[in-house]
Tab-separated table of C-alpha atoms in Angstrom:
chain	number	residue	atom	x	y	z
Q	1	UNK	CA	-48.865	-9.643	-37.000
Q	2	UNK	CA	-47.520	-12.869	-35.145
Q	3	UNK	CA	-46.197	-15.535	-36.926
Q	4	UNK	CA	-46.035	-19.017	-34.728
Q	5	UNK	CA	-43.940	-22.167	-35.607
Q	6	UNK	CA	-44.842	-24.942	-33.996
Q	7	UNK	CA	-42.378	-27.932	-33.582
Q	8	UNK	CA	-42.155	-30.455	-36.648
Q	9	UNK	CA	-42.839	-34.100	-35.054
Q	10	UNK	CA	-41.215	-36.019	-37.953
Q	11	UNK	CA	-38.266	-34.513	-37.149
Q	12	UNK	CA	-38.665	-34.971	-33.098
Q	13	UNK	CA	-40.206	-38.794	-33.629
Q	14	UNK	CA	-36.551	-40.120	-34.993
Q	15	UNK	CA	-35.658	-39.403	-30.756
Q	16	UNK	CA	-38.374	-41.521	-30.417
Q	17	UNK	CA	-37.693	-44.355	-32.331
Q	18	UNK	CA	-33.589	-43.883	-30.753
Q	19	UNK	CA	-35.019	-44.014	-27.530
Q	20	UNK	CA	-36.740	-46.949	-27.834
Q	21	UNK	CA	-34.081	-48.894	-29.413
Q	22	UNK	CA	-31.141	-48.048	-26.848
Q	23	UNK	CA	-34.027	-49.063	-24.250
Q	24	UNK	CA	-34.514	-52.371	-25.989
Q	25	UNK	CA	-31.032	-52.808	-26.656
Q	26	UNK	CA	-30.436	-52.306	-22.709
Q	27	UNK	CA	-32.937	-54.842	-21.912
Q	28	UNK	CA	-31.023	-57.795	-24.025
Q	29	UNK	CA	-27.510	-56.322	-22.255
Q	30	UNK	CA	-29.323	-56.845	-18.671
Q	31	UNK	CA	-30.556	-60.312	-20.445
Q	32	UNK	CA	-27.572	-61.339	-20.980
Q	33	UNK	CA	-25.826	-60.207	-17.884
Q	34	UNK	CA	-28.015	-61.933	-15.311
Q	35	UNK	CA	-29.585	-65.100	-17.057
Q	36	UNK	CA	-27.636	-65.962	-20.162
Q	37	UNK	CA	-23.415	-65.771	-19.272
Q	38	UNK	CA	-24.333	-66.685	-15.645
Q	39	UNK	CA	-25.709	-69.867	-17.264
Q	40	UNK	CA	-22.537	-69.959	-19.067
Q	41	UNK	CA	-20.633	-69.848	-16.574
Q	42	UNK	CA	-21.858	-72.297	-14.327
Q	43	UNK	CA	-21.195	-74.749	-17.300
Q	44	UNK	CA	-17.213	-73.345	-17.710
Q	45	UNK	CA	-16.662	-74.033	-14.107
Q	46	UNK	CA	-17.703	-77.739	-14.570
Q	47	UNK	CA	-16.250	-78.177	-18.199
Q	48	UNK	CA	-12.775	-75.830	-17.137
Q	49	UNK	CA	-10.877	-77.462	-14.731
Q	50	UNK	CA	-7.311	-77.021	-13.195
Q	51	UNK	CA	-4.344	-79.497	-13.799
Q	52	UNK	CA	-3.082	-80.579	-10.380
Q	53	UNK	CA	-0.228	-78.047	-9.220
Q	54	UNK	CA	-0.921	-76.354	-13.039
Q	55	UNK	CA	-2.906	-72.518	-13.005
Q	56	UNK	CA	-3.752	-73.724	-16.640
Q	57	UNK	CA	-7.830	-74.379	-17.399
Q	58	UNK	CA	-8.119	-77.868	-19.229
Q	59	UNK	CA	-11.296	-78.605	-20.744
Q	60	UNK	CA	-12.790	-82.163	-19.889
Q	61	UNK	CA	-12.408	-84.975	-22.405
Q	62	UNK	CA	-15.331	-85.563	-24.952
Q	63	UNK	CA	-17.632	-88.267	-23.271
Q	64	UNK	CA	-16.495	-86.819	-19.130
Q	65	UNK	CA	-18.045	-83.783	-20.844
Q	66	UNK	CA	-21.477	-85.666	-22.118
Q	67	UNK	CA	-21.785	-87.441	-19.128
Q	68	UNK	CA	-22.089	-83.580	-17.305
Q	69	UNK	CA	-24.464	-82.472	-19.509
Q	70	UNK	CA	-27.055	-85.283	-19.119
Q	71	UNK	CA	-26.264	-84.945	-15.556
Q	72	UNK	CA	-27.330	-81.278	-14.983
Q	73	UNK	CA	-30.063	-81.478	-18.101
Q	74	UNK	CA	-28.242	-79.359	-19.995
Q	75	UNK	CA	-29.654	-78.465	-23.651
Q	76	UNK	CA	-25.966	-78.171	-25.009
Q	77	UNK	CA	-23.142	-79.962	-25.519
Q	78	UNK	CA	-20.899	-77.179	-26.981
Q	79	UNK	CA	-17.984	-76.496	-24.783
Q	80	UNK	CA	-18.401	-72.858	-22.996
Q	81	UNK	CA	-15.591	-70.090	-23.148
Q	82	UNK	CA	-13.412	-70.221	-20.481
Q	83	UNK	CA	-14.850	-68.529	-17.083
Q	84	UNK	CA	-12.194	-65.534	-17.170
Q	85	UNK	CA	-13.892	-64.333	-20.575
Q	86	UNK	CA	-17.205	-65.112	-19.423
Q	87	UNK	CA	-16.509	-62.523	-16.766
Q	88	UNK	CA	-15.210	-60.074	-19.072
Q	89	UNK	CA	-18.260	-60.473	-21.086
Q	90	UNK	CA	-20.797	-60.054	-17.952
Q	91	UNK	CA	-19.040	-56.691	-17.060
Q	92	UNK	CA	-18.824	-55.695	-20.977
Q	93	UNK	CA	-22.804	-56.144	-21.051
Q	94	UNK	CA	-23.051	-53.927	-17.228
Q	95	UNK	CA	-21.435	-50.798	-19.382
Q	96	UNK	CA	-22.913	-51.459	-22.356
Q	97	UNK	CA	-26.277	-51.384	-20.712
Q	98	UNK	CA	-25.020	-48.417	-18.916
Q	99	UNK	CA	-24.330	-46.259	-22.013
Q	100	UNK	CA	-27.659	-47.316	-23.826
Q	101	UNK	CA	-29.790	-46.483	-20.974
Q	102	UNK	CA	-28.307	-43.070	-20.372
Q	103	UNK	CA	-28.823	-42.416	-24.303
Q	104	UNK	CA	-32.242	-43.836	-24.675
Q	105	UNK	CA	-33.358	-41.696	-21.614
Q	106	UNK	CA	-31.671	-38.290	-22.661
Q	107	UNK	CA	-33.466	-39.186	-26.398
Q	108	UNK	CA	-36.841	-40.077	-24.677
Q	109	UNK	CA	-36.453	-36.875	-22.866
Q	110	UNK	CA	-35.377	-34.936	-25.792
Q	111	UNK	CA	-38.793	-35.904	-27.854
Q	112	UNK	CA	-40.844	-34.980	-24.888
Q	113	UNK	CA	-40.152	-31.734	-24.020
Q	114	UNK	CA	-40.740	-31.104	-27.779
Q	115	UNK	CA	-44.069	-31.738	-27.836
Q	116	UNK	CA	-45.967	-28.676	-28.126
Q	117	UNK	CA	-43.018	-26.240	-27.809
Q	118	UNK	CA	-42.195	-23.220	-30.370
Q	119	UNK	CA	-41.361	-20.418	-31.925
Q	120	UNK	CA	-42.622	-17.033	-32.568
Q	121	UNK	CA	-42.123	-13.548	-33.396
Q	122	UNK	CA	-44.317	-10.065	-33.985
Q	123	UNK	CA	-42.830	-7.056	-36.028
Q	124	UNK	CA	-40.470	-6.370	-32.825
Q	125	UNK	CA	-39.708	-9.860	-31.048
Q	126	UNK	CA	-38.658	-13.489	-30.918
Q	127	UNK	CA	-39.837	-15.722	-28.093
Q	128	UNK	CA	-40.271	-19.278	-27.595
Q	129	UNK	CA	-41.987	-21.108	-25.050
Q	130	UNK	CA	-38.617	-23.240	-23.838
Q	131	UNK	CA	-37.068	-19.696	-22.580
Q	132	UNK	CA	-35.121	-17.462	-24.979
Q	133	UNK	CA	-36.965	-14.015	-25.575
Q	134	UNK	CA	-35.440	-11.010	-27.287
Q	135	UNK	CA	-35.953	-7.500	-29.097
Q	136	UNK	CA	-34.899	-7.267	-32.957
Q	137	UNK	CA	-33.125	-4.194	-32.041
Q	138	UNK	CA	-30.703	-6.195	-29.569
Q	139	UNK	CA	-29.673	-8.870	-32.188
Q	140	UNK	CA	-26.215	-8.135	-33.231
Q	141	UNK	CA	-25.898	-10.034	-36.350
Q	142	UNK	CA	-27.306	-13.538	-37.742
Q	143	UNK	CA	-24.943	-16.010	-39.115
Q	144	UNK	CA	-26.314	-18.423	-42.117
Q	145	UNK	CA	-23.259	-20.134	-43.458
Q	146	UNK	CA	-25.603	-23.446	-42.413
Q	147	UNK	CA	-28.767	-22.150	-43.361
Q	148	UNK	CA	-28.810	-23.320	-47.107
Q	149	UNK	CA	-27.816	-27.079	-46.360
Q	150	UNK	CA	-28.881	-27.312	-42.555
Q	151	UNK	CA	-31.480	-25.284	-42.242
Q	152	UNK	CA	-29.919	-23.647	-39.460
Q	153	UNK	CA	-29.258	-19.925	-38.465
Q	154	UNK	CA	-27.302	-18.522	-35.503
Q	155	UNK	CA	-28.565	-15.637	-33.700
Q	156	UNK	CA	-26.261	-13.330	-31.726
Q	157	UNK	CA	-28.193	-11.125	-29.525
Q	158	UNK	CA	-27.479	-9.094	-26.688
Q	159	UNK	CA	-28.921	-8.773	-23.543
Q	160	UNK	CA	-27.831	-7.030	-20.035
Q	161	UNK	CA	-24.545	-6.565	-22.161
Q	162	UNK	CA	-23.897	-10.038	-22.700
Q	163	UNK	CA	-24.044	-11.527	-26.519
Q	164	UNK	CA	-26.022	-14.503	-26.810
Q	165	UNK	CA	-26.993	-17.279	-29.578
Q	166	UNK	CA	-30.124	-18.463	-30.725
Q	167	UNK	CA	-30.372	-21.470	-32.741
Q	168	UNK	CA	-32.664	-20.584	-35.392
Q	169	UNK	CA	-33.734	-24.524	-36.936
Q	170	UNK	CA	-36.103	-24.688	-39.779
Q	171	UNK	CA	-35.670	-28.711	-39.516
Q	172	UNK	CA	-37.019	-29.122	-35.942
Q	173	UNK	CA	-39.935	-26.682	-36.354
Q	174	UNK	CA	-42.471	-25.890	-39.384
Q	175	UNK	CA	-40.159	-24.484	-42.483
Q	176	UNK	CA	-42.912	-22.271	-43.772
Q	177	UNK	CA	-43.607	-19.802	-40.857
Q	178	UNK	CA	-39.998	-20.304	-39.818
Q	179	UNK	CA	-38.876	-18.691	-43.084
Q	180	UNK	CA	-41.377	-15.938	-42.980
Q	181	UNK	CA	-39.653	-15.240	-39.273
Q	182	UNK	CA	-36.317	-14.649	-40.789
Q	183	UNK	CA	-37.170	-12.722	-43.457
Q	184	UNK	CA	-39.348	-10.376	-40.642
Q	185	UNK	CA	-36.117	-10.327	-39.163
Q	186	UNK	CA	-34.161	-9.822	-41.830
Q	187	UNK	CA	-36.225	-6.829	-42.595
Q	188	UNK	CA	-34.650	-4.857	-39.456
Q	189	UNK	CA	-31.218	-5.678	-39.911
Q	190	UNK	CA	-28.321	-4.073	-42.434
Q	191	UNK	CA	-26.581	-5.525	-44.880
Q	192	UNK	CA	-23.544	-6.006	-42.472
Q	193	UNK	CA	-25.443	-7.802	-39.546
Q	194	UNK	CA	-26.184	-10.945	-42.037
Q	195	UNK	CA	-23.215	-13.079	-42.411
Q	196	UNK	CA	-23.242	-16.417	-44.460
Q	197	UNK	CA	-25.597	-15.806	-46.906
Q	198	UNK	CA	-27.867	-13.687	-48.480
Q	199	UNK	CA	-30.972	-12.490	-47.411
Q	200	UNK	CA	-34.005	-14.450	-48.019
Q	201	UNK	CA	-35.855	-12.086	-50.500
Q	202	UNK	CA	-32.643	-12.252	-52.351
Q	203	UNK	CA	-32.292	-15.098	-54.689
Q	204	UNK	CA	-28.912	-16.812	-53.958
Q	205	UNK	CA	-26.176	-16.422	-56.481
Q	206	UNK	CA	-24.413	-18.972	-58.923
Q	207	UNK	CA	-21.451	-19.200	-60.545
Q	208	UNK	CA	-21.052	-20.681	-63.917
Q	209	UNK	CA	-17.391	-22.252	-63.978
């Protein structure tokens, strides 16, 4: 008998909805990078000006500085940072629209190569369709110290005489047939080869303080 988990796309649609916001999010950095503190800042070189023989930016009295903006049509007539910040703030909104992007595409990329993928197993193998493949009789142990709160199972298995892990996630694909795929593998393993927890025909055990 085969039992098949496919992935859970609740759990995959939160990359989604990550995605989409760092992408949005990236958008208003380039906004604000190319149209909004450029605009800025051609109004802080008019309004900022030096002292003669003085490195020190003075602003422009109250009506020099009304006179300017009817002069260039400009909708405000609140004084502008000074053109050194406005700099800083045009290169903050470059890496901040750096580190979105890069997020929002890994996340985007993340929820699409989950569509369709998963898990399955017959009464003498595990094998998924995103690569790892593997005999019950080469697992070494399993290790569910997460598996109760997380949902989450480590396989170590060994192949070609090197121990791998399989990350066995009843969150990211269906819980049901997942569970039924543990205890099948639980079923050829001792005692000693599962750590963390107790096996899933076994009730788990409470202590009354």
């Amino acid at each position: 008998m085969t039992i098949r988990a496919n992935y859970d796309p609740k759990f995959f649609r939160r990359f989604l909805w990550i995605g989409l916001g760092c992408i949005a999010f990236t958008g208003w950095c380039f906004y604000d990078a190319l149209l909004k503190y450029p605009h800025e800042l051609e109004r802080a070189t008019v309004y900022w000006q030096s002292s003669a023989g003085s490195m020190e930016l003075t602003g422009m009295d109250r009506e020099e500085w009304r006179t300017a903006v009817r002069e260039k049509g400009w909708s405000s007539v609140e004084p502008p940072d000074k053109p050194e910040e406005l700099h800083h703030k045009i290169q903050s909104q470059y890496m901040y629209a750096t580190v979105c992007s890069v997020i929002g595409m890994v996340c985007l990329l993340k929820w699409l190569l989950a569509k369709g993928s998963w898990v399955e197993a017959d009464q003498k193998e595990l094998k998924s369709n995103f690569g790892p493949t593997f005999q019950f009789d080469q697992i070494k142990n399993i290790d569910k110290a997460k598996w109760e709160k997380k949902g989450i199972t480590k396989i170590h298995y060994e192949v070609g005489g090197k121990t791998k892990s399989f990350a066995f996630d009843d969150f990211k694909y269906s819980r049901e047939p997942m569970g039924k795929i543990l205890r099948m593998i639980e079923g050829t393993l001792t005692d000693e080869q599962i750590t963390g927890g107790p096996r899933e025909s076994e009730p788990a055990k409470t202590t009354l303080d």
